[in-house]
Amino acid sequence: MEGMLTINNVWMMICTALVFFMHLGFALLEIGLTRQKNTINILFKNLFIITTGLLLYCLVGFNLMYPGEFNGFFGFAGFGLDSPMLNGGLDLSYNEGYSYWTDFLFQGMFAATAATIVSGAVAERMKLQSFFIFVILYVGIVYPIAGSWKWGGGFLDELGFYDFAGSTLVHSVGGWAALVAIWLLGARIGKFRDGKIYAFPGHNMAYATAGVIILWLGWFGFNGGSVLSADPAATSLVLVTTCLAAAAGGISSFLFSTFLYKNYDITMFLNGILGGLVGITAGADVMSPLDAILIGLIAGGIIVGGVALIDRLRLDDPVGAVTVHLICGIWGTLAVGIFGSLAGWDQFLYQLIGIGSYAAICLVGSFLIFYPLKLSIGLRVSSREETDGLDIHEHGMEAYPDFGLKQP
Amino acid sequence: MEGMLTINNVWMMICTALVFFMHLGFALLEIGLTRQKNTINILFKNLFIITTGLLLYCLVGFNLMYPGEFNGFFGFAGFGLDSPMLNGGLDLSYNEGYSYWTDFLFQGMFAATAATIVSGAVAERMKLQSFFIFVILYVGIVYPIAGSWKWGGGFLDELGFYDFAGSTLVHSVGGWAALVAIWLLGARIGKFRDGKIYAFPGHNMAYATAGVIILWLGWFGFNGGSVLSADPAATSLVLVTTCLAAAAGGISSFLFSTFLYKNYDITMFLNGILGGLVGITAGADVMSPLDAILIGLIAGGIIVGGVALIDRLRLDDPVGAVTVHLICGIWGTLAVGIFGSLAGWDQFLYQLIGIGSYAAICLVGSFLIFYPLKLSIGLRVSSREETDGLDIHEHGMEAYPDFGLKQP
Amino acid sequence: MEGMLTINNVWMMICTALVFFMHLGFALLEIGLTRQKNTINILFKNLFIITTGLLLYCLVGFNLMYPGEFNGFFGFAGFGLDSPMLNGGLDLSYNEGYSYWTDFLFQGMFAATAATIVSGAVAERMKLQSFFIFVILYVGIVYPIAGSWKWGGGFLDELGFYDFAGSTLVHSVGGWAALVAIWLLGARIGKFRDGKIYAFPGHNMAYATAGVIILWLGWFGFNGGSVLSADPAATSLVLVTTCLAAAAGGISSFLFSTFLYKNYDITMFLNGILGGLVGITAGADVMSPLDAILIGLIAGGIIVGGVALIDRLRLDDPVGAVTVHLICGIWGTLAVGIFGSLAGWDQFLYQLIGIGSYAAICLVGSFLIFYPLKLSIGLRVSSREETDGLDIHEHGMEAYPDFGLKQP
């Protein structure tokens, strides 16, 4: 029925817009949790990711990820530009849930997200040029190939691995690369001194909070759109599990961190919400509201422990990206085997295999990108640039030049 | 027809997302209109309200408000978690306008709003712990019971009282509690000195303005979703009356305040827009565009007068919450008896009875929460904490720690 | 079929909300790219534009633009308030794509946009009162009459001129007035001194970036809604071409400016994205993705060249509004004759005629508004006010009064 295609497509377009909007959430969260002197640098990276990500997904990613003829690991079916849809028509037999173009744009918005996660982890010290090269290779090649294993109908899909909206395929894919990056990059100057850990407070908690609320809003589209239709039972359940997990994650992180540190720490609250969102993403469509709350509560605890663990490992992750996206991504993926309608030992095993497979491709893939960069043009800015701030050196300006002075 | 359920449900999910997004609007407006030193505290409260509000509505609120077997004043039908929908199915006979889960989430987003209104009024001096307890009791119990009187099919609904989207049920319910709170709390230190009123300028007009524009956007969902279906005649009329009242409210406040104070006061413009929005909310579906403009123009005038009145009463309401949500909420509720298709003496009387009933439950309910808190753990932070700012004392950090200094 | 009307109407309402949200994007972009001391002034102007714009479009604009009986150049069919729809009914025969009210609100949101463009160009030195008068006359009269030539079925529509969503009808209409305004106003004090051009860095790059991302999001509605139905083939293609042109515009501007100035200039990246968006707007529904990328790439180059050109002409355009909206608007309009399914010499000629016609009405119309204002009450604030900032003089407050001091 034409009406159903139209309504499904409307829902998918709205979800696409919401996932696009997440890029503002990521940008505000990242600059909010880092220092003022690197603000423009982070914003610039985010603009690069959105624009390049879309163009790359159009040129190669879409067809790498959803190959016409899939061969098990890789797939090529021409380039996105060379599609049968180019003549303007809409192939109604393509899919009853949405048009070819909506499919492309929705998936394209996802692609850029993985790189954004890395951007937060490497903030305040990574060379812009090296980051650009990483984005092009990781978003252009690693992400779509990895994605094809499950969403492109690859071997993990045939096996029974389940990842509804990308706890693993998007968040862990970004998180693994973030882990490799911060290991190769090293910590920011002064972060670990004399055996102690120094907190570098973020420069704007209003931005960070706005970022998280925008990300939560975007998750309505991220998870809601992953139903791939407007089916009322599935979409509305997904929104409920998504929101309850976010709420539970935030409350849990808030309570754990207040109990441990005797302080109402807003960054823990924020990251707890994100942890809950990442945690529910793999199984948002197969959980009851109670399951979702439990997944979120555990995710919130993981956030508090994970942030402390990363610090103890002397890894410097300015925004907590590895904890939020990698550790909670793993948790969410495992949770599909523990809670909800798919729970069971078999499923738990499939989830473990999936997590391991993605660990392998992402660790290898990101190392093969970052390490040659480190040996050649270098990953890191000079200590002078880092101390002064990347904005002045790489961008020739400050983010807020009027502070404390009267301009002409 | 399945297609109509799908499209109605899509509209309701979008409206739910928009109402969720209002929480960013409230947060930005509140921090924008208050001082920098209390920014994290306000953001923290808002995060608490969203997360706790949703969880509470899931646990008790939804069933308190929409009881299966209503007994006139109270209703219990198990807890939201123990619903017949838990097994994943969607009962198509539930409602032709939306699914059970969408209904829950949309109403749950409303529930948290009432507490947010109070948050603005008590800003900069209330103890976080006391505020948390208030939120749990007010959002968990008072709001849904009060709501059930009308939207749950209670006695005010049977009487003929009309409140389309919550000028009274949401905004005044928040506003009455705000009034009780600021009366019990007292003014901020230095607000009223030597018989004079001192203005404490908000610390960021960009945040405040962004907050109001986001709130206006959210009102597309707040009022548009209150149609409870995507009916094209009703939804599109509601969006038009909503936007015209907002526009008229803003212009009216701007003109009145400019005339009186010879100054282009942006906070008056902003609150005028909100006053227009609150004012149209009770009757957005029964007004013509011209009615909406008149309601907005009057609301804008009320804002200018109300803010002066609250000051003269020596009540300290940092963001004008009582004027915007309570006084304009009352105005909007009365306007249903004066303008539009329901206008008439009978209706006006029903509206008065409704307003009086909500005044009673909210004044009593909030007093029964706040007064024992005042006598026990106290409502107010120490004068030292208030002077230094709540961010440093309760949260151990500043919202913008980089101002005027170079970090390591 | 009633279902199709409902779904089309839902899409159009969402697009209306997104176009409304663009006003936040414009506001943040404008304040971000200008100096702190004029922030409230710019926000105030933007609030005035949204509210007045909607009211004016209701009072006169809608009927001027879409006249019942069109006479070639002008049309009057009563006022928007006096419509056959006032009695609450929805005339299903009105349009199969959306209701009468949705039509009004969507078009009304467009109307205000033209004035917003001018606001950015005249920032930091124009008298608020004169700007208000300009807005009332330009949005109330010039915009709808000009719009009626094409979208109201006027002579340019009959000729074959094509402008899908307003590269010319909205963006150039604003851009021409911006050009006249900055020519009559003159440059900000100190901008051009001793034969040199001085850059006045904007005061907040985070706001500017957030503004552009919000504008991009809004463009989903601006272009997506211009399909005037939810047709899945057309709407989803339009979103793809819109996003690809934005991405290509940003990347192109970034690469050109980095090559020329050896600096990663974020304002160029931002304006490149906007240039791509304005450029695709005239033909978003008739381009292939490859066409869209090419149009965006060229628009990005135009941005870099245009900004330099405006500077060289000693015109002072603080936010680059003329380059983004006028020059890229012309480019996008011409592109319809060069790329895509309408391309051809005939079409190119129609596009030229359209551009020329709009240049004529807008240059004459805006001159007839601005010049008498200049001779009477004046366009420009005093040099004292300009130096101190408009916020202190016109609004009696600062945007961020807490900077560097502890408030009471």
Tab-separated table of N, CA and C in Angstrom, chain A residues 4 126 140 163 208 240 356 408:
chain	number	residue	atom	x	y	z
A	4	MET	N	1.312	3.205	3.381
A	4	MET	CA	2.231	2.679	4.395
A	4	MET	C	3.680	3.045	4.069
A	126	MET	N	45.618	15.861	19.697
A	126	MET	CA	45.894	15.180	18.440
A	126	MET	C	45.988	16.178	17.290
A	140	GLY	N	35.377	5.578	5.944
A	140	GLY	CA	35.236	5.162	4.550
A	140	GLY	C	35.343	3.662	4.361
A	163	ASP	N	22.305	-7.110	17.243
A	163	ASP	CA	22.640	-5.745	17.644
A	163	ASP	C	21.645	-4.815	16.966
A	208	ALA	N	27.964	20.999	27.999
A	208	ALA	CA	27.978	19.549	28.182
A	208	ALA	C	26.573	19.013	28.426
A	240	VAL	N	10.255	3.879	24.553
A	240	VAL	CA	10.092	3.738	26.007
A	240	VAL	C	11.320	3.077	26.626
A	356	GLY	N	33.766	-10.109	20.105
A	356	GLY	CA	35.144	-10.476	19.777
A	356	GLY	C	35.501	-10.157	18.331
A	408	PRO	N	37.529	46.729	20.042
A	408	PRO	CA	37.418	48.060	19.409
A	408	PRO	C	35.972	48.370	19.055
